[in-house]
Short mmCIF file of C-alpha atoms and ligand atoms in Angstrom, two decimals:
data_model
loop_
_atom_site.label_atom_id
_atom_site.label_comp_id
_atom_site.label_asym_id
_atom_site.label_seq_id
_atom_site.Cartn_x
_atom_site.Cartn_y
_atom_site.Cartn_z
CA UNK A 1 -9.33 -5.52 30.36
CA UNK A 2 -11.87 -5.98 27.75
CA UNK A 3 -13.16 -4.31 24.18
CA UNK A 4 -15.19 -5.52 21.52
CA UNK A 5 -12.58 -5.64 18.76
CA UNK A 6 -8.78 -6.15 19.40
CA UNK A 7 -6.68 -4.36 16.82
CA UNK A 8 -3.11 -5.44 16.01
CA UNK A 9 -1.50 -3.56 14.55
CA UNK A 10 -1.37 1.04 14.68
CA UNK A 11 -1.09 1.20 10.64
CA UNK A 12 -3.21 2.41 8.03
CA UNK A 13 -5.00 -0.67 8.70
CA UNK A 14 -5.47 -0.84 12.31
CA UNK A 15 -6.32 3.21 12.32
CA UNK A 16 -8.88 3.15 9.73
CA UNK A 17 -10.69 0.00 10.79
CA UNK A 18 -10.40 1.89 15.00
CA UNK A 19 -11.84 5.08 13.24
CA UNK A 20 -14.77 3.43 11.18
CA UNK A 21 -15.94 1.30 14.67
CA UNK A 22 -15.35 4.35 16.72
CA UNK A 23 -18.64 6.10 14.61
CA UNK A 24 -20.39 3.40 15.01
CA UNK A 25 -19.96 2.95 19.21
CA UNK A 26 -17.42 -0.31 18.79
CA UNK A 27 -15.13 0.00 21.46
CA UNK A 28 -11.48 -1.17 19.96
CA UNK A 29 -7.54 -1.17 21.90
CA UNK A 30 -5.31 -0.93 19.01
CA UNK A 31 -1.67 -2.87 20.33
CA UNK A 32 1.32 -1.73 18.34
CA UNK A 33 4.73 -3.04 18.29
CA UNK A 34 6.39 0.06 17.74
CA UNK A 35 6.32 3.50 18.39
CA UNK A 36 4.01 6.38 17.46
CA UNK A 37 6.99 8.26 16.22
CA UNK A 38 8.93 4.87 14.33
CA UNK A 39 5.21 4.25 12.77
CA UNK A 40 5.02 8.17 11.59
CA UNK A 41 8.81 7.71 10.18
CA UNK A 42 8.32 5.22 7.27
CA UNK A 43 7.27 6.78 4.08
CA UNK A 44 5.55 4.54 1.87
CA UNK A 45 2.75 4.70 -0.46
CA UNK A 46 1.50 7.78 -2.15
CA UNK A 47 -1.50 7.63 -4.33
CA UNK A 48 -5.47 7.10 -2.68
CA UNK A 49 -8.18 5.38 -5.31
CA UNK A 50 -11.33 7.50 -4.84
CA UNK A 51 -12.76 4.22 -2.62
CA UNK A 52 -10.04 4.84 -0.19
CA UNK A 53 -10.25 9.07 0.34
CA UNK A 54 -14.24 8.35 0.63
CA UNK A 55 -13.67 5.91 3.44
CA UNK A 56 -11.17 8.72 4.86
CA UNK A 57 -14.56 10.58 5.05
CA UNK A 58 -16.26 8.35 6.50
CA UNK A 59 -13.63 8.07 9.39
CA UNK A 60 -13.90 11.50 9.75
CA UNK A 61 -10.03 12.07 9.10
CA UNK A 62 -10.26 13.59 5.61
CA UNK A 63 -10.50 17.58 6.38
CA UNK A 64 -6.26 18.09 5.72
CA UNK A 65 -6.25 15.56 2.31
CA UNK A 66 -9.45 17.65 1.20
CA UNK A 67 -6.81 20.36 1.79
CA UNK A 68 -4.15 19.32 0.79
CA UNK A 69 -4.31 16.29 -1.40
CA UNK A 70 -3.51 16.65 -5.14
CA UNK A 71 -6.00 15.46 -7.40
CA UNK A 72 -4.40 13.88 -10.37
CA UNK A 73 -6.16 12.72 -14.02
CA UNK A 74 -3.48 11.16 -15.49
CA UNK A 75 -0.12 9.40 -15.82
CA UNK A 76 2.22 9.12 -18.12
CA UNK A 77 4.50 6.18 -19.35
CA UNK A 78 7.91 6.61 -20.49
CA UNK A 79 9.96 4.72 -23.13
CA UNK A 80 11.52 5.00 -26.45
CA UNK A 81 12.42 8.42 -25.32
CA UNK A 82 9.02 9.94 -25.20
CA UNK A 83 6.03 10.50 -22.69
CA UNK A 84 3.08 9.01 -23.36
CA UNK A 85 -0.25 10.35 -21.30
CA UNK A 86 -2.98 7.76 -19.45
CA UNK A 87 -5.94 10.08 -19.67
CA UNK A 88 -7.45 8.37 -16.68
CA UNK A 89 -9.80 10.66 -15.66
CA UNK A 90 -11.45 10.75 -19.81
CA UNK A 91 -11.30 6.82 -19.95
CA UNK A 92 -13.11 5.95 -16.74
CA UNK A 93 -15.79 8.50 -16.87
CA UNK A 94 -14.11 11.35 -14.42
CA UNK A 95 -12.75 9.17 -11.89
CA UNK A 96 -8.69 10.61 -10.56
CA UNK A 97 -6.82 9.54 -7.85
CA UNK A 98 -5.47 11.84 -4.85
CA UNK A 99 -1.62 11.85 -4.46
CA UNK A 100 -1.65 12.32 -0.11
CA UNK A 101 1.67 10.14 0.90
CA UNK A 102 0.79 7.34 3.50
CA UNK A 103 2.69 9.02 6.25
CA UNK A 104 -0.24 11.80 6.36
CA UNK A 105 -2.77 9.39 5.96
CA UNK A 106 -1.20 7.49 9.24
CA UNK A 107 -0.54 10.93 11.23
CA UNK A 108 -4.59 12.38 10.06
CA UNK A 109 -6.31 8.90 11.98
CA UNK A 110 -3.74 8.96 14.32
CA UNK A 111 -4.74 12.64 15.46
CA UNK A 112 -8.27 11.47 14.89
CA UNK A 113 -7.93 8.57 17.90
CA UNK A 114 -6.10 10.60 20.01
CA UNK A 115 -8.55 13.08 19.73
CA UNK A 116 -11.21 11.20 20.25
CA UNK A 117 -9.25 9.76 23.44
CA UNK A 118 -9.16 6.00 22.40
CA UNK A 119 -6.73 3.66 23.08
CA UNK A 120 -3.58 2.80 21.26
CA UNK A 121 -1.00 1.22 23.73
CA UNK A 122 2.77 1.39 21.77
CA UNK A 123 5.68 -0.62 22.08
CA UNK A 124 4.08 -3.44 23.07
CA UNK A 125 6.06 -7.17 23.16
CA UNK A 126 5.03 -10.88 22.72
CA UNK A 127 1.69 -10.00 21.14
CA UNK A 128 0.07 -13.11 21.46
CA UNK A 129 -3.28 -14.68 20.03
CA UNK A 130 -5.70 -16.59 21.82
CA UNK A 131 -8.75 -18.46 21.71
CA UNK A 132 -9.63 -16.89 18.19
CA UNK A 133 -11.04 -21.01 16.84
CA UNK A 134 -13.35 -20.87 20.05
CA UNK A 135 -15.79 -18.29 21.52
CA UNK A 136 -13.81 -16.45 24.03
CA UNK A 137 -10.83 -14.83 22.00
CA UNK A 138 -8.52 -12.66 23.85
CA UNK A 139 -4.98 -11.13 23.33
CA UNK A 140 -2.03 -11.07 25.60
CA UNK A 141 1.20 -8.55 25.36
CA UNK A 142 4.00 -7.74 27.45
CA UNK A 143 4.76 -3.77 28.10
CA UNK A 144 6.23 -2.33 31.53
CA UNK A 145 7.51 -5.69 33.23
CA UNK A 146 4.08 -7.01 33.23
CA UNK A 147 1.90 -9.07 31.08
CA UNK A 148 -1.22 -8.09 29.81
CA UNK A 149 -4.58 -9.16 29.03
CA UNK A 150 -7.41 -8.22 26.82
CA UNK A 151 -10.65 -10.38 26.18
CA UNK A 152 -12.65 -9.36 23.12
CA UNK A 153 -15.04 -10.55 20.84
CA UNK A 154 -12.94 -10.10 17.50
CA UNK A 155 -9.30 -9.74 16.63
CA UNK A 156 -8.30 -7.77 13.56
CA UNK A 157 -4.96 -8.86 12.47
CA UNK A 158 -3.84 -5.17 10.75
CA UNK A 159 0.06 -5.89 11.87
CA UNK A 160 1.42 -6.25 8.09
CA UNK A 161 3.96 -8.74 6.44
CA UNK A 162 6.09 -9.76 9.04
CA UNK A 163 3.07 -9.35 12.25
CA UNK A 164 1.88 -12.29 14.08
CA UNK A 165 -1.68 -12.77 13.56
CA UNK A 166 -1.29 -14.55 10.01
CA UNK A 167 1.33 -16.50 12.08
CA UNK A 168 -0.85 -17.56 14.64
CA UNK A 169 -3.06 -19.60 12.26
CA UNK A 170 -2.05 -23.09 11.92
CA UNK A 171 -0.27 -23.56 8.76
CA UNK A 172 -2.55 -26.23 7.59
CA UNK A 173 -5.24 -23.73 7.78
CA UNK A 174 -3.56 -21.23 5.57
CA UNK A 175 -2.64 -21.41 2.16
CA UNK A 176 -0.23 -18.71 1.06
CA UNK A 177 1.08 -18.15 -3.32
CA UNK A 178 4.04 -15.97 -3.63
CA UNK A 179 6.32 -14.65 -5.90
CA UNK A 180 9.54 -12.72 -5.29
CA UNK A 181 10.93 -10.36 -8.07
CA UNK A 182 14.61 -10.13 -8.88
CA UNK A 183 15.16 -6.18 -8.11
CA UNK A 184 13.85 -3.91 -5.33
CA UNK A 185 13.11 -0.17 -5.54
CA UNK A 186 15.57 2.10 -4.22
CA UNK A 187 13.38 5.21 -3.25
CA UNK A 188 14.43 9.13 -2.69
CA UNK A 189 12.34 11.86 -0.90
CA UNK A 190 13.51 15.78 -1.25
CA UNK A 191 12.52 18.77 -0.59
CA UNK A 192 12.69 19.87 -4.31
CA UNK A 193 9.45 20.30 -6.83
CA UNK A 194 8.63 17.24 -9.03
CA UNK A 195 9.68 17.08 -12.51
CA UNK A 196 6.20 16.90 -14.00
CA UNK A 197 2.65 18.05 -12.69
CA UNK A 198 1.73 14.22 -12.72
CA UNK A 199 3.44 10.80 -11.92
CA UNK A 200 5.97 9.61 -14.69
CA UNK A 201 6.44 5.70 -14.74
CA UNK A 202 9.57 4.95 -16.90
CA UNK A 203 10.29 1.69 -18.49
CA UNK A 204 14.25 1.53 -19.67
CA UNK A 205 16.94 -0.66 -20.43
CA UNK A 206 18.90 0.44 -17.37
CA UNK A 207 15.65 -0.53 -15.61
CA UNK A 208 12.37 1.34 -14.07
CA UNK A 209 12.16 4.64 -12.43
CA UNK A 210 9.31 6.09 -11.23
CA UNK A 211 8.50 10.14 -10.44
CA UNK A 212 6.27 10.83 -7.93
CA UNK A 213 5.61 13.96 -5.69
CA UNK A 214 3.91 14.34 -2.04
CA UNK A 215 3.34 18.23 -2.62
CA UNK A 216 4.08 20.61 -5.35
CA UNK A 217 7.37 21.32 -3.38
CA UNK A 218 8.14 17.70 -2.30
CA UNK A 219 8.99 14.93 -4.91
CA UNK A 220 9.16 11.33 -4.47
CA UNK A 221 11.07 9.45 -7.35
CA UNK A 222 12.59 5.67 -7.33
CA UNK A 223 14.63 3.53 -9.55
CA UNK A 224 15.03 -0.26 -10.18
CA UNK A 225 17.85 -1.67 -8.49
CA UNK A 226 19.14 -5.40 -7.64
CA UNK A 227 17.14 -7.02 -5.08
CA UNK A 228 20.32 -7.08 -2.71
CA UNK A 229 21.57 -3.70 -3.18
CA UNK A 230 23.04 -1.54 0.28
CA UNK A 231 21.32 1.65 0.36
CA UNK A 232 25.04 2.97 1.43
CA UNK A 233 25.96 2.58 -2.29
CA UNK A 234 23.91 5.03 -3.49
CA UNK A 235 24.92 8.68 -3.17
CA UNK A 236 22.17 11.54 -3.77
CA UNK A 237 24.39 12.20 -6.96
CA UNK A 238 24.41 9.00 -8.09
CA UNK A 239 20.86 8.36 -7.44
CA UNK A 240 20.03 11.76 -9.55
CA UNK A 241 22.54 10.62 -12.35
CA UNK A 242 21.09 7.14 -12.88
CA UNK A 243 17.41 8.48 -12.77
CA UNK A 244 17.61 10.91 -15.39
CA UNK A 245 19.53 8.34 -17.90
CA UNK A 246 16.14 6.79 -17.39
CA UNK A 247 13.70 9.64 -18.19
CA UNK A 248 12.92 10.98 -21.48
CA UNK A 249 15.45 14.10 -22.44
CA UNK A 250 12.81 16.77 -21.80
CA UNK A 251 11.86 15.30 -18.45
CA UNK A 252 14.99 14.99 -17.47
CA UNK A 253 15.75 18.04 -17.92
CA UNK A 254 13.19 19.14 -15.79
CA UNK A 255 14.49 17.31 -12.66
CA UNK A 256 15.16 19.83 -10.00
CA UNK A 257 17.93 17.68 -7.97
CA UNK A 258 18.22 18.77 -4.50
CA UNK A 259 19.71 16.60 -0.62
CA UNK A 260 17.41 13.57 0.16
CA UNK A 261 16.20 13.36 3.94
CA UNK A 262 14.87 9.87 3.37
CA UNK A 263 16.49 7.32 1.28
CA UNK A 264 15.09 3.31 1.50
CA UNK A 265 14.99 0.22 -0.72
CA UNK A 266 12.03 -1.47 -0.73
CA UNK A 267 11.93 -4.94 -1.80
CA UNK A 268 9.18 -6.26 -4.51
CA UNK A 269 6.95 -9.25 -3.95
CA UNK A 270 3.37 -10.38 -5.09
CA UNK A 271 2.09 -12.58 -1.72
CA UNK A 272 -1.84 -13.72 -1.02
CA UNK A 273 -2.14 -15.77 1.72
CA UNK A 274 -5.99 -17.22 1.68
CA UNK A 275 -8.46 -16.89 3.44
CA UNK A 276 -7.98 -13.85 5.08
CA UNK A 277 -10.65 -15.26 8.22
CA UNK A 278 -10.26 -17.98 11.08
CA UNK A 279 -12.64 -18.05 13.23
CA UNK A 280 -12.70 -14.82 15.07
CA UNK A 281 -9.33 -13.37 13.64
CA UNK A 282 -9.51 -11.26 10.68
CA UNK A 283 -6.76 -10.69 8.67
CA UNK A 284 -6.09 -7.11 7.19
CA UNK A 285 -4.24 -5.43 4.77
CA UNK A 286 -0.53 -6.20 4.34
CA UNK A 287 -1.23 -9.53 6.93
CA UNK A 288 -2.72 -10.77 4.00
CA UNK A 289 -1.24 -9.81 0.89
CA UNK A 290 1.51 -8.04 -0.72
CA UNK A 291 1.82 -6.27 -4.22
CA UNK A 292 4.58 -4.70 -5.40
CA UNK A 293 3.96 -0.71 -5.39
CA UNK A 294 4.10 -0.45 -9.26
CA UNK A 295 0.23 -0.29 -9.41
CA UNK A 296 0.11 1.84 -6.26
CA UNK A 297 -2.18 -0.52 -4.63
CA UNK A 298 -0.86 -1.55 -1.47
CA UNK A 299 -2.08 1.19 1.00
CA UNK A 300 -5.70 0.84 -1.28
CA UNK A 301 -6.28 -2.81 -1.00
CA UNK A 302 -5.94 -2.47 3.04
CA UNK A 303 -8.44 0.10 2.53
CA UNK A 304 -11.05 -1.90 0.84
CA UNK A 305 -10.43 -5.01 2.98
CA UNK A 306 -11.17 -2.12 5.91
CA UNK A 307 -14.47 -2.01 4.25
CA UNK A 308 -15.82 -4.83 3.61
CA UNK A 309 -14.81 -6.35 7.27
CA UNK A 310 -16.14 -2.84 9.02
CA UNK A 311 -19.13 -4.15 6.96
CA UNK A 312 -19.58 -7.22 8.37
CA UNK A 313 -18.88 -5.82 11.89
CA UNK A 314 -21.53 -3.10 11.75
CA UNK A 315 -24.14 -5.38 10.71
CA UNK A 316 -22.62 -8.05 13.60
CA UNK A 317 -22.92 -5.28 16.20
CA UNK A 318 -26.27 -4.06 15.09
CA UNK A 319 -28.24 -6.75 13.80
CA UNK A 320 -26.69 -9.92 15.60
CA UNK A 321 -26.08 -10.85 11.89
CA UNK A 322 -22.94 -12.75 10.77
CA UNK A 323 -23.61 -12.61 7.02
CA UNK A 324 -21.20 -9.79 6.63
CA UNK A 325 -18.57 -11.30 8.43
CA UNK A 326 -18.97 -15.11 6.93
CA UNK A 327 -18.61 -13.31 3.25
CA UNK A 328 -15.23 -10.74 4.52
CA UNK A 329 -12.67 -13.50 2.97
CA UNK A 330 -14.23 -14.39 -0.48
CA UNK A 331 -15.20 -10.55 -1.14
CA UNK A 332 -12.00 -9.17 -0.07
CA UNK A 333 -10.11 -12.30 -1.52
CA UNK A 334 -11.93 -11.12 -5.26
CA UNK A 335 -10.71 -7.84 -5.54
CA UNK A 336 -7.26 -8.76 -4.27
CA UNK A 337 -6.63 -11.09 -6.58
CA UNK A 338 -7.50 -8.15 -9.15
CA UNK A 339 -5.05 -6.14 -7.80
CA UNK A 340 -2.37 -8.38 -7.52
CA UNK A 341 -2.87 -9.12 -10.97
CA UNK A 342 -2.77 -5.59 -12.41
CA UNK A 343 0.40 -5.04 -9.94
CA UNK A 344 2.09 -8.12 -11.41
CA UNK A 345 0.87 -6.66 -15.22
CA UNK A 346 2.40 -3.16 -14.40
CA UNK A 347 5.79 -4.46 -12.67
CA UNK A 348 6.50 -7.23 -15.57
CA UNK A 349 5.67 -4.55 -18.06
CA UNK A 350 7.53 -1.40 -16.85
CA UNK A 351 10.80 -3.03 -15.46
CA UNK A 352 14.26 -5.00 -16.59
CA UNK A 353 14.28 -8.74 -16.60
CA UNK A 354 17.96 -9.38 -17.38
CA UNK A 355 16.83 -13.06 -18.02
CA UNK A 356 14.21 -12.21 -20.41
CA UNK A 357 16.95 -10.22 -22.18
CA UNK A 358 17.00 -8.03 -25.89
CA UNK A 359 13.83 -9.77 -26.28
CA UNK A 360 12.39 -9.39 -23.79
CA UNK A 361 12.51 -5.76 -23.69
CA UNK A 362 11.13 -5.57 -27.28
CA UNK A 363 8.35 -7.80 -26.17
CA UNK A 364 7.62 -4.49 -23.27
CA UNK A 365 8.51 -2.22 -25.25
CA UNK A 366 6.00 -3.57 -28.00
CA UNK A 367 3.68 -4.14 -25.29
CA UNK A 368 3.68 -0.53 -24.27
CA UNK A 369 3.43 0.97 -27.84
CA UNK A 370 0.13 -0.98 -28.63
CA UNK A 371 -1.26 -0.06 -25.03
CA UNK A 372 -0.60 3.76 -25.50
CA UNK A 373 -2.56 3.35 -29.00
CA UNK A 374 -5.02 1.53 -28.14
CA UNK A 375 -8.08 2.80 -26.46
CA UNK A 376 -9.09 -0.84 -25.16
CA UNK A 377 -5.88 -0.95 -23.57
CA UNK A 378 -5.38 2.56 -21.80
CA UNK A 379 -8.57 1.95 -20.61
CA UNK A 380 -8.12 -1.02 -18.93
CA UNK A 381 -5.23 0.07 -17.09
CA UNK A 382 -6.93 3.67 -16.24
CA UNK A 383 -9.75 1.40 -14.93
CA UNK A 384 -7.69 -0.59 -12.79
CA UNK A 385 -5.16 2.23 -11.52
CA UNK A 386 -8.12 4.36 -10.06
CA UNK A 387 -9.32 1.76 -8.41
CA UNK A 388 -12.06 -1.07 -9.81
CA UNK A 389 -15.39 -0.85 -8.07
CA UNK A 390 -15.52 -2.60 -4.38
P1 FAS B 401 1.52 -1.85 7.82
O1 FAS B 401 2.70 -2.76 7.64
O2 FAS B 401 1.56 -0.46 7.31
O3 FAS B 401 1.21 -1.70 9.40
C1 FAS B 401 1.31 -2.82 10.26
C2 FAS B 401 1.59 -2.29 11.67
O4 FAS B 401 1.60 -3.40 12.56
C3 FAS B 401 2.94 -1.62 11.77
O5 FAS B 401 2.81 -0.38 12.44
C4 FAS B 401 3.77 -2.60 12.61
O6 FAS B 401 4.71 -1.95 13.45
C5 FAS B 401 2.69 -3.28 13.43
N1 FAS B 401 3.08 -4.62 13.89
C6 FAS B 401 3.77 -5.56 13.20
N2 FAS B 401 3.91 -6.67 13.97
C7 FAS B 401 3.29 -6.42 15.16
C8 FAS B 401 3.11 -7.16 16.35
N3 FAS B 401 3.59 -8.41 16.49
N4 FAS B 401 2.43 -6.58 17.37
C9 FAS B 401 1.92 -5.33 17.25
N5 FAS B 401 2.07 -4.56 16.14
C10 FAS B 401 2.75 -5.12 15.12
N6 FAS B 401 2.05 0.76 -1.15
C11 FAS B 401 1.75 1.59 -2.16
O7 FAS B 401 0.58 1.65 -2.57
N7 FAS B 401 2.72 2.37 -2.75
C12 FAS B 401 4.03 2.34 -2.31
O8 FAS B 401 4.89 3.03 -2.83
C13 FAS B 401 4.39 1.49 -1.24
N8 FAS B 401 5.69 1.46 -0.77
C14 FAS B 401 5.99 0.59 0.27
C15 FAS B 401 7.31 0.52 0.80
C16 FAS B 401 7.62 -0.37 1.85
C17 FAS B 401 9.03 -0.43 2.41
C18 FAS B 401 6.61 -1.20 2.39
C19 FAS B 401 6.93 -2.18 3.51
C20 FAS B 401 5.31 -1.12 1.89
C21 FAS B 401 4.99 -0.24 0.84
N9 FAS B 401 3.69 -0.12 0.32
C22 FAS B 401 3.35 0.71 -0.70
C23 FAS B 401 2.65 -0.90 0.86
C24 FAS B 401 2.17 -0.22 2.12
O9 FAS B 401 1.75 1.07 1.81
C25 FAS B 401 1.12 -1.10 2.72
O10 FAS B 401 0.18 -1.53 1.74
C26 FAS B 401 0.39 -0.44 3.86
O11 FAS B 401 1.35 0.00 4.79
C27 FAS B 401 -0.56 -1.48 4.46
O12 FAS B 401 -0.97 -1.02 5.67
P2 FAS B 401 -1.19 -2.05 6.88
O13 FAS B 401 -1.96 -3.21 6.40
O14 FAS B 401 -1.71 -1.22 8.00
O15 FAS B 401 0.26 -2.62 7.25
C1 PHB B 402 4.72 7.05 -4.28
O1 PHB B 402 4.49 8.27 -4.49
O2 PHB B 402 5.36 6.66 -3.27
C2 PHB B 402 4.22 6.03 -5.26
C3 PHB B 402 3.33 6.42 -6.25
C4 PHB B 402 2.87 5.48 -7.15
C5 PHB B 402 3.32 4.17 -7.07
C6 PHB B 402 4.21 3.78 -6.07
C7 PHB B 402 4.67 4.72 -5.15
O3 PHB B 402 2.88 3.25 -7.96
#
């Protein structure tokens, strides 16, 4: 079998970049590990930077977030018993983010492909990469008793964190910074309406919580817990306890409580592994880089590294022109690093250190009072949570 671009990988990722080539003629297979159902299953990220529902467009798999997506102009931060409003949309100019959870965003390209009758083959095993430091690059998997083959002319590693294209590269080829935090996120989904119109990001001395909605009849919420705490520990009763001792009196008040169908801890890491190219393998998305979801980048950074290498293979495919593709790592690589940087900013800032201490919690709390004053400050966080220009 052969295609022009071999996508590992059937996340936001691997879908978006399949859609983008797809209006353009570029014949992709897209091989994922799992299946259709496990990758529709996870719930993760919830809030789109402009950048990423205009690519959306582009792909053609916008029509139900138009729909259905809710546009938000603000945040608000809580501590010292009080919400305090981001105006985001007044301190960037009218820029807003969309909250559309990740799960729709996944099911929307993967009805788009289906649709569109191109090829996704599931539960595949032994993905393996081949050839991608020569000229003839091809992929090999196992599914059915039988091994496969597909020759190609790229590979787009889109198969996250723990996938095997960053793992094929030599390790003296890669250079990888990381940073592990001491708590994880233990995260809720019900079927109840959120506590406030717009996201709520608390910082308290029982640690972070975070309220978050996927419709006005489906909340998302999370709280800080220890980085090796058993999701079997937490009741829905004593999730809903500890989350409003960490709201504000009047929001807490307004939590409607309600049975969780999805409960999950999450653990937080900052990770860049650099550069994101090798040869003829790309690397995409999570296979790259991790933030921790505190700056709701994650699912947006995959998105703009979509765009800059569907970029370089549009003008490949076109023009015979490699310029696009020689410049994916250092122009994806810059506004990474931004992100991971405002992720780190918003996850020192907003949760407990317990080895930082008292002081250190005056130091956030101090931290946040100037920022919510300060019209420099809000705006530099409003610039970077809707998203800084590609
Ligand atoms: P993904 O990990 O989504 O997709 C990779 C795909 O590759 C998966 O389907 C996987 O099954 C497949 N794969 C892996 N190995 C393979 C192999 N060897 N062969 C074939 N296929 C293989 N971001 C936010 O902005 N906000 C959040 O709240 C948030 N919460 C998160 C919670 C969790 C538990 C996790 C893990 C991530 C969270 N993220 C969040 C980040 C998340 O949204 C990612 O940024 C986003 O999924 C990135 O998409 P992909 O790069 O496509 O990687
Ligand atoms: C979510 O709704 O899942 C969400 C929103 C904002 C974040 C992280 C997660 O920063």
């Amino acid at each position: 079998m052969r295609t022009q671009v071999a996508i590992i990988g059937s996340g936001p990722s691997g879908l978006l970049l399949g859609q983008l080539l797809a209006t353009i003629g570029v014949e992709t297979i897209i091989l994922e590990r799992s299946s259709r159902e496990h990758v529709l299953g996870r719930v993760r990220a919830g809030v789109l930077e402009q950048g990423t529902v205009d690519l959306l467009g582009e792909a053609g798999a916008a029509d139900r977030l138009h729909a259905e997506g809710l546009q938000h102009s603000g945040i608000s931060l809580a501590f010292d018993g009080r919400l305090h409003r981001i105006d985001l949309t007044g301190l960037t100019g009218g820029k807003h983010v969309t909250v559309y959870g990740q799960t729709e965003v996944t099911h929307d390209l993967m009805d788009k492909r289906e649709a569109a009758g191109l090829v996704t083959v599931y539960e595949t095993a032994n993905v393996a990469l081949h050839d991608f430091g020569g000229a003839s690059p091809f992929v090999t998997y196992d599914k059915d008793g039988a091994t496969h083959r597909i020759d190609c002319d790229f590979i787009a590693g889109c198969d996250g964190y723990h996938g095997v294209s960053r793992r094929s590269v030599p390790a003296s080829a890669l250079k990888t910074f990381e940073r592990q935090y001491p708590f994880g996120w233990l995260g809720v989904l019900a079927e109840v309406p959120p506590a406030d119109h717009e996201l709520i990001y608390a910082n308290h001395e029982r640690g972070f919580a975070l309220c978050s909605m996927r419709s006005p009849h489906r909340s998302r919420y999370y709280v800080q817990c220890p980085a090796d705490e058993r999701v079997e520990a937490w009741s829905d009763g004593r999730f809903w306890d500890e989350l409003r001792r960490r709201l504000p009196p009047q929001t807490a008040a307004a939590v409607t409580t309600g049975p969780s169908f999805e409960k999950s801890i999450a653990p937080l890491r900052s990770f860049v592994a650099e550069p994101m190219r090798f040869g003829l393998l790309f690397l995409v998305g999570d296979a790259a880089h991790i933030v921790p979801p505190t700056g709701a980048k994650g699912l947006n950074l995959a998105a703009s590294d979509v765009r800059y290498l569907f970029a370089g293979l549009r003008e490949f495919f076109s023009e015979r022109s490699k310029a696009g593709l020689d410049a994916y790592s250092s122009r994806a690589l810059a506004r990474v690093w931004k992100a991971v940087r405002f992720s780190w900013w918003m996850t020192t800032m907003l949760h407990r250190f317990l080895e930082t201490g008292e002081f250190g919690q005056r130091i956030q709390e101090a931290e946040l009072d100037y920022l919510v004053h300060s019209k420099a400050a809000s705006t530099a966080l409003a610039e970077n949570y809707v998203g800084l220009p590609y």
